[in-house]
Coordinates of C-alpha atoms and ligand atoms in Angstrom, one line a residue:
M1272 CA -0.2 -0.1 -0.1
S1273 CA 3.0 2.4 0.8
D1274 CA 3.9 2.3 -2.3
R1275 CA 0.7 3.5 -3.8
F1276 CA 0.9 5.9 -1.8
K1277 CA 4.3 7.1 -3.1
E1278 CA 2.9 6.9 -6.7
L1279 CA 0.2 9.0 -5.9
A1280 CA 2.4 11.9 -3.7
E1281 CA 5.1 11.8 -6.8
E1282 CA 2.0 12.5 -9.0
I1283 CA 1.0 15.2 -7.0
K1284 CA 3.8 16.9 -6.8
S1285 CA 5.0 16.9 -10.4
F1286 CA 1.3 17.8 -11.5
S1287 CA 1.7 20.8 -13.7
V1288 CA -0.7 23.2 -15.9
S1289 CA -0.4 25.8 -18.5
N1290 CA -4.6 26.7 -18.4
D1291 CA -7.9 26.3 -16.6
E1292 CA -8.6 22.5 -18.4
Q1293 CA -5.7 21.4 -16.9
L1294 CA -6.8 22.5 -13.5
E1295 CA -9.9 21.4 -14.0
S1296 CA -8.8 17.5 -14.6
Y1297 CA -6.5 17.9 -11.7
R1298 CA -9.2 19.1 -9.4
L1299 CA -11.9 16.3 -10.2
R1300 CA -8.8 13.3 -9.9
F1301 CA -7.7 14.8 -6.2
I1302 CA -10.4 17.6 -4.9
G1303 CA -13.5 17.0 -6.2
R1304 CA -16.4 15.3 -4.7
K1305 CA -15.6 11.8 -5.8
N1306 CA -11.6 12.3 -6.0
I1307 CA -8.6 8.9 -6.0
I1308 CA -7.6 10.3 -2.3
G1309 CA -11.8 9.5 -1.0
D1310 CA -11.3 6.1 -1.9
L1311 CA -8.7 5.7 -0.3
F1312 CA -10.8 6.9 3.1
A1313 CA -13.3 4.2 1.9
Q1314 CA -10.7 1.4 2.1
M1315 CA -9.8 2.0 5.7
R1316 CA -12.7 -0.3 6.5
D1317 CA -11.0 -3.2 5.2
V1318 CA -7.5 -2.6 6.8
P1319 CA -6.5 -4.1 9.7
N1320 CA -6.7 -2.4 12.9
E1321 CA -3.1 -1.8 13.6
E1322 CA -2.6 -0.6 10.6
K1323 CA -5.6 1.9 10.5
K1324 CA -3.4 4.7 12.4
A1325 CA -1.0 4.5 9.6
F1326 CA -2.9 4.5 7.2
G1327 CA -5.3 7.4 8.5
Q1328 CA -2.4 9.6 8.5
S1329 CA -0.8 8.9 5.2
V1330 CA -4.4 9.2 3.2
N1331 CA -4.6 12.1 5.6
E1332 CA -0.6 13.5 4.0
L1333 CA -2.0 13.2 0.6
K1334 CA -4.7 15.5 1.2
N1335 CA -2.9 17.9 2.5
L1336 CA -0.5 17.5 -0.4
A1337 CA -3.1 17.7 -2.9
Q1338 CA -4.6 20.8 -1.3
E1339 CA -1.5 22.3 -0.8
K1340 CA -0.3 21.9 -4.8
F1341 CA -4.2 22.9 -5.8
Q1342 CA -3.5 26.4 -4.1
E1343 CA -0.3 26.4 -6.0
L1344 CA -1.3 25.5 -9.5
I1345 CA -4.1 28.5 -9.3
N1346 CA -1.4 31.2 -8.2
G1347 CA 0.6 29.9 -10.7
L1348 CA -1.6 30.7 -13.4
N1349 CA -3.1 33.9 -11.9
S1350 CA 0.5 34.9 -12.0
R1351 CA 1.1 33.9 -15.6
E1352 CA -2.2 35.4 -17.0
A1353 CA -0.9 38.6 -15.4
E1354 CA 2.4 38.5 -16.8
E1355 CA 1.0 37.8 -20.0
E1356 CA -1.2 41.0 -19.6
D1357 CA 2.1 43.1 -18.8
H1358 CA 3.9 41.9 -21.4
P1359 CA 1.5 41.4 -24.8
D1360 CA 2.4 39.1 -27.6
L1361 CA 3.5 41.2 -29.7
T1362 CA 4.4 38.9 -32.6
L1363 CA -0.2 38.7 -32.6
P1364 CA -1.6 40.4 -35.3
P1365 CA -3.1 43.6 -34.6
V1366 CA -6.1 44.5 -33.3
D1367 CA -8.0 46.7 -36.1
N1368 CA -8.8 50.1 -34.5
E1369 CA -12.3 51.2 -34.8
F1370 CA -12.4 55.0 -35.2
G1371 CA -15.1 56.8 -34.3
S1372 CA -16.6 60.4 -36.1
I1373 CA -18.0 63.8 -35.8
H1374 CA -21.6 63.8 -34.4
P1375 CA -23.3 65.7 -37.1
L1376 CA -24.5 68.4 -34.1
T1377 CA -20.4 69.0 -33.8
A1378 CA -19.9 69.3 -37.2
T1379 CA -22.2 72.2 -37.1
R1380 CA -21.5 74.2 -34.3
Q1381 CA -18.2 73.5 -35.4
R1382 CA -18.7 75.0 -38.9
F1383 CA -20.9 77.9 -37.1
I1384 CA -17.8 79.2 -35.4
Q1385 CA -15.4 78.8 -38.1
I1386 CA -17.5 81.0 -39.9
F1387 CA -18.0 83.6 -37.0
E1388 CA -14.5 83.6 -36.2
R1389 CA -13.0 85.0 -39.3
I1390 CA -15.7 88.2 -38.8
G1391 CA -14.3 88.2 -35.4
F1392 CA -15.9 86.3 -33.0
N1393 CA -15.3 84.6 -29.7
V1394 CA -17.0 81.8 -28.1
S1395 CA -18.0 81.7 -24.8
S1396 CA -19.7 79.6 -22.2
G1397 CA -21.8 80.0 -18.9
P1398 CA -23.5 77.3 -16.8
E1399 CA -26.1 75.3 -17.2
I1400 CA -28.2 75.8 -14.0
E1401 CA -28.9 79.4 -14.0
D1402 CA -30.1 82.2 -11.9
D1403 CA -33.5 84.1 -12.5
W1404 CA -31.6 87.3 -13.1
H1405 CA -29.7 85.8 -15.9
N1406 CA -32.2 83.9 -17.5
F1407 CA -35.0 86.1 -17.4
T1408 CA -35.3 89.4 -15.4
A1409 CA -31.7 90.8 -17.4
L1410 CA -33.1 89.8 -20.2
N1411 CA -36.5 91.9 -19.5
F1412 CA -38.7 89.6 -19.4
P1413 CA -42.1 90.9 -17.8
E1414 CA -42.7 89.1 -14.5
N1415 CA -46.4 86.8 -16.3
H1416 CA -44.0 85.7 -19.3
P1417 CA -44.9 81.9 -19.8
A1418 CA -41.7 81.2 -20.0
R1419 CA -41.5 81.8 -16.3
E1420 CA -44.2 79.6 -15.6
M1421 CA -43.4 75.4 -14.6
Q1422 CA -44.9 74.0 -17.2
D1423 CA -42.5 75.8 -19.9
T1424 CA -39.2 75.8 -17.8
F1425 CA -37.5 72.9 -15.7
F1426 CA -37.1 74.7 -11.9
I1427 CA -34.8 73.6 -10.1
E1428 CA -35.4 75.8 -6.5
K1429 CA -38.3 78.4 -6.6
N1430 CA -37.7 81.9 -4.2
P1431 CA -34.9 82.7 -5.6
D1432 CA -35.7 80.6 -8.6
I1433 CA -33.0 78.3 -10.3
A1434 CA -33.4 77.1 -13.4
L1435 CA -32.0 75.2 -16.1
R1436 CA -31.5 77.7 -18.7
T1437 CA -33.7 78.3 -21.5
H1438 CA -31.8 79.5 -23.9
T1439 CA -28.3 80.6 -24.1
S1440 CA -28.6 84.2 -23.7
S1441 CA -28.3 84.1 -20.2
V1442 CA -24.3 83.9 -21.4
Q1443 CA -24.7 87.3 -23.4
I1444 CA -25.6 88.8 -20.2
R1445 CA -22.9 87.3 -18.1
V1446 CA -20.1 88.8 -20.9
M1447 CA -21.8 91.9 -21.0
E1448 CA -21.6 92.2 -17.4
N1449 CA -17.9 91.5 -17.4
E1450 CA -16.5 92.9 -20.6
K1451 CA -16.2 96.3 -21.7
P1452 CA -17.7 96.8 -25.5
P1453 CA -17.0 96.3 -28.2
I1454 CA -18.2 92.7 -27.6
R1455 CA -18.7 90.3 -30.5
T1456 CA -19.5 86.5 -29.4
L1457 CA -21.0 83.4 -30.2
S1458 CA -22.4 81.0 -26.9
P1459 CA -22.9 77.8 -28.2
G1460 CA -24.6 75.0 -25.5
R1461 CA -27.6 73.0 -24.4
V1462 CA -30.6 74.4 -23.4
F1463 CA -33.6 72.8 -21.5
R1464 CA -37.2 73.4 -22.0
N1465 CA -39.8 71.5 -20.6
E1466 CA -41.7 69.8 -23.9
A1467 CA -42.9 66.5 -24.8
I1468 CA -40.3 65.0 -27.0
S1469 CA -41.3 64.3 -30.7
A1470 CA -39.9 64.5 -34.4
R1471 CA -39.5 68.3 -34.3
A1472 CA -39.2 69.2 -30.3
H1473 CA -37.0 67.7 -28.0
C1474 CA -36.6 68.9 -23.8
V1475 CA -33.1 69.4 -24.6
F1476 CA -31.3 70.7 -27.4
H1477 CA -28.3 72.9 -28.5
Q1478 CA -28.0 76.6 -29.5
M1479 CA -26.0 79.2 -30.6
E1480 CA -26.7 82.4 -30.0
G1481 CA -24.6 85.5 -31.0
L1482 CA -24.1 88.8 -29.3
Y1483 CA -22.6 91.9 -31.3
I1484 CA -22.4 95.5 -29.1
D1485 CA -20.2 98.5 -30.5
K1486 CA -21.0 102.0 -31.0
N1487 CA -23.2 102.2 -34.1
V1488 CA -24.1 99.0 -34.9
S1489 CA -27.4 99.2 -37.1
F1490 CA -30.2 96.6 -38.2
A1491 CA -28.1 96.4 -41.4
D1492 CA -25.0 95.1 -39.6
L1493 CA -27.7 92.4 -38.3
K1494 CA -28.7 91.6 -41.9
Q1495 CA -25.4 91.6 -43.7
T1496 CA -23.8 89.5 -40.6
L1497 CA -26.8 86.8 -40.9
Y1498 CA -26.9 86.6 -44.9
H1499 CA -22.8 85.9 -45.1
F1500 CA -24.2 83.4 -42.5
V1501 CA -26.4 81.3 -44.1
K1502 CA -24.7 81.4 -47.7
E1503 CA -21.6 80.2 -45.8
M1504 CA -23.2 77.2 -44.0
F1505 CA -25.4 76.2 -46.2
T1506 CA -25.2 76.9 -50.0
K1507 CA -24.3 80.8 -52.0
D1508 CA -27.3 80.4 -53.5
T1509 CA -29.6 80.5 -50.2
K1510 CA -32.0 83.3 -49.5
I1511 CA -33.1 85.1 -46.3
R1512 CA -35.8 86.7 -45.7
F1513 CA -36.5 88.5 -41.9
R1514 CA -40.3 88.7 -40.1
P1515 CA -41.2 91.0 -37.9
S1516 CA -41.2 89.6 -34.4
Y1517 CA -41.4 89.7 -30.8
F1518 CA -38.7 89.4 -28.1
P1519 CA -38.5 90.6 -24.5
F1520 CA -34.7 91.1 -25.0
T1521 CA -34.6 93.0 -28.5
E1522 CA -36.4 95.5 -30.3
P1523 CA -36.9 95.3 -33.0
S1524 CA -37.2 91.9 -33.4
A1525 CA -37.0 89.4 -36.2
E1526 CA -37.7 86.1 -36.9
I1527 CA -34.7 84.4 -39.6
D1528 CA -36.1 82.3 -42.6
I1529 CA -34.1 80.7 -45.1
S1530 CA -34.8 79.2 -48.6
C1531 CA -35.9 76.0 -48.1
Q1532 CA -32.9 73.9 -48.1
I1533 CA -35.1 70.5 -49.4
C1534 CA -37.1 71.5 -52.2
H1535 CA -35.2 74.9 -53.0
G1536 CA -38.6 77.4 -53.4
D1537 CA -40.8 74.4 -54.7
G1538 CA -42.7 73.7 -52.2
C1539 CA -42.1 70.0 -49.9
N1540 CA -43.3 69.3 -46.1
I1541 CA -40.1 70.7 -44.9
C1542 CA -41.3 74.0 -45.4
K1543 CA -45.1 73.7 -45.1
Y1544 CA -44.8 74.2 -49.3
T1545 CA -43.9 78.1 -48.8
G1546 CA -40.3 77.5 -50.0
W1547 CA -39.1 79.0 -46.8
V1548 CA -38.0 77.9 -43.6
E1549 CA -37.5 79.2 -39.9
I1550 CA -34.1 78.8 -38.3
G1551 CA -34.4 80.8 -35.5
G1552 CA -34.5 85.1 -33.6
S1553 CA -32.6 87.8 -34.1
G1554 CA -32.6 91.7 -33.5
M1555 CA -31.1 94.6 -31.7
V1556 CA -30.7 94.7 -28.4
D1557 CA -33.2 96.6 -26.4
P1558 CA -32.0 99.4 -24.3
N1559 CA -33.2 97.4 -21.3
V1560 CA -31.1 94.9 -21.5
L1561 CA -28.0 97.5 -22.2
K1562 CA -28.7 99.3 -19.0
N1563 CA -29.1 95.9 -16.9
C1564 CA -25.4 95.1 -17.9
G1565 CA -24.1 98.6 -16.8
I1566 CA -23.9 99.6 -20.9
D1567 CA -24.7 103.1 -21.7
P1568 CA -27.1 102.5 -24.8
E1569 CA -26.8 105.9 -25.6
E1570 CA -23.4 105.4 -26.6
Y1571 CA -23.6 101.8 -28.0
S1572 CA -26.1 99.8 -29.7
G1573 CA -25.6 96.0 -30.6
F1574 CA -27.8 93.0 -32.4
A1575 CA -28.3 89.6 -31.3
F1576 CA -29.3 86.4 -32.4
G1577 CA -30.1 82.8 -31.6
M1578 CA -30.6 79.4 -33.6
G1579 CA -31.2 76.0 -32.5
I1580 CA -27.8 73.5 -33.5
E1581 CA -30.5 70.7 -34.0
R1582 CA -32.5 72.7 -36.6
I1583 CA -29.8 74.0 -39.3
T1584 CA -28.2 70.0 -39.0
M1585 CA -31.6 68.8 -40.5
L1586 CA -31.8 71.6 -42.7
R1587 CA -27.8 70.7 -43.6
Y1588 CA -27.9 66.7 -43.8
G1589 CA -31.7 66.4 -44.7
I1590 CA -32.0 64.9 -41.3
K1591 CA -36.3 64.7 -41.0
D1592 CA -36.5 63.4 -37.2
L1593 CA -34.8 64.9 -34.2
R1594 CA -34.8 62.2 -32.0
L1595 CA -32.0 60.6 -34.7
F1596 CA -29.6 62.8 -32.6
T1597 CA -29.9 61.3 -29.3
E1598 CA -31.0 57.8 -29.8
N1599 CA -26.7 57.0 -30.9
D1600 CA -28.0 54.6 -33.3
V1601 CA -24.6 53.3 -35.4
R1602 CA -26.5 53.6 -38.6
F1603 CA -27.3 56.7 -38.3
L1604 CA -24.0 58.0 -37.0
K1605 CA -21.5 56.5 -39.4
Q1606 CA -23.2 58.1 -42.1
F1607 CA -21.7 61.1 -41.0
N1608 CA -17.9 59.6 -41.1
S1609 CA -16.6 61.4 -43.6
L1610 CA -17.1 64.8 -41.6
Ligands
LIG1358 N1 -33.0 83.6 -27.3 C1 -34.4 83.3 -28.0 C2 -34.4 81.8 -27.6 O1 -34.2 81.3 -27.3 C3 -33.3 83.1 -29.5 C4 -33.4 84.7 -29.5 C5 -31.5 85.1 -29.3 C6 -33.7 85.7 -30.1 C7 -31.3 86.9 -29.5 C8 -33.8 87.0 -30.7 C9 -32.2 87.7 -30.0 O2 -35.7 82.0 -28.3

């Protein structure tokens, strides 16, 4: 019998493994529920009484040996794996690099900035969580304006009011408070409105607002600047028109329309058969707003405009549903690989 013990001890000691399957076969033979050492324990019954003690001791030793060895084999495999991670096999073929692409909204924002940088605008940013002053009051919003209602705006706190900004005009207030004219700045960023999500509206979208304050800035400057912008952003033959409108912070105010990029004026469902699509709002900065920011309206004047980056992007690429921008569907995003 002692030869059998020796044999098994030898087998355990010399066992080596280089993968999980080999480790498992060791486990089944020496550790698992019906292992070979267990069989020896079962044979105890037939061993003569005077040999029982020595037999039992030997089987126990074998059992301990098997267990120690098992731990050793596990440790060996683990450190081997760690080593392989530290020293990858450099002879293996390379894994393909998957390059992503610029999101269409980012492409439009970048193009926007490029166009305006060339005519002297810089880029400014501000917080997405705004106080009432920067989002509403300084912008000349009357006390009972609907945008100040819970249904239109996401309020974080009431009295004093803290809300998610509804436009990046709030950034323009911050710039005017901190800088002296001349000011030429673009404020891109996320804005939030309490709206139901559909193909044409979302509770989060991106805006690009622009502000120009200097001596003798007139509505002619506003028109010429935006005309230049649409020709650069869309095509050279894009037409622009201004429709009288109302915003609390500009006077006079105008809605900006461009000739439909889809049907080029023939009439389609994007332009609702009018040949024109609205791309944003604009106007001459209201003297009250300048005063609120410590700028003398007798000395300075300026214009401002605001557009939705989503809207511009949809027109640029003929995208029909706003929700595609945030669905993260690679089939949609791949179409912009060349941007
Ligand atoms: N802030 C306006 C909006 O979000 C857009 C706008 C900006 C209109 C500047 C006029 C002038 O709707």
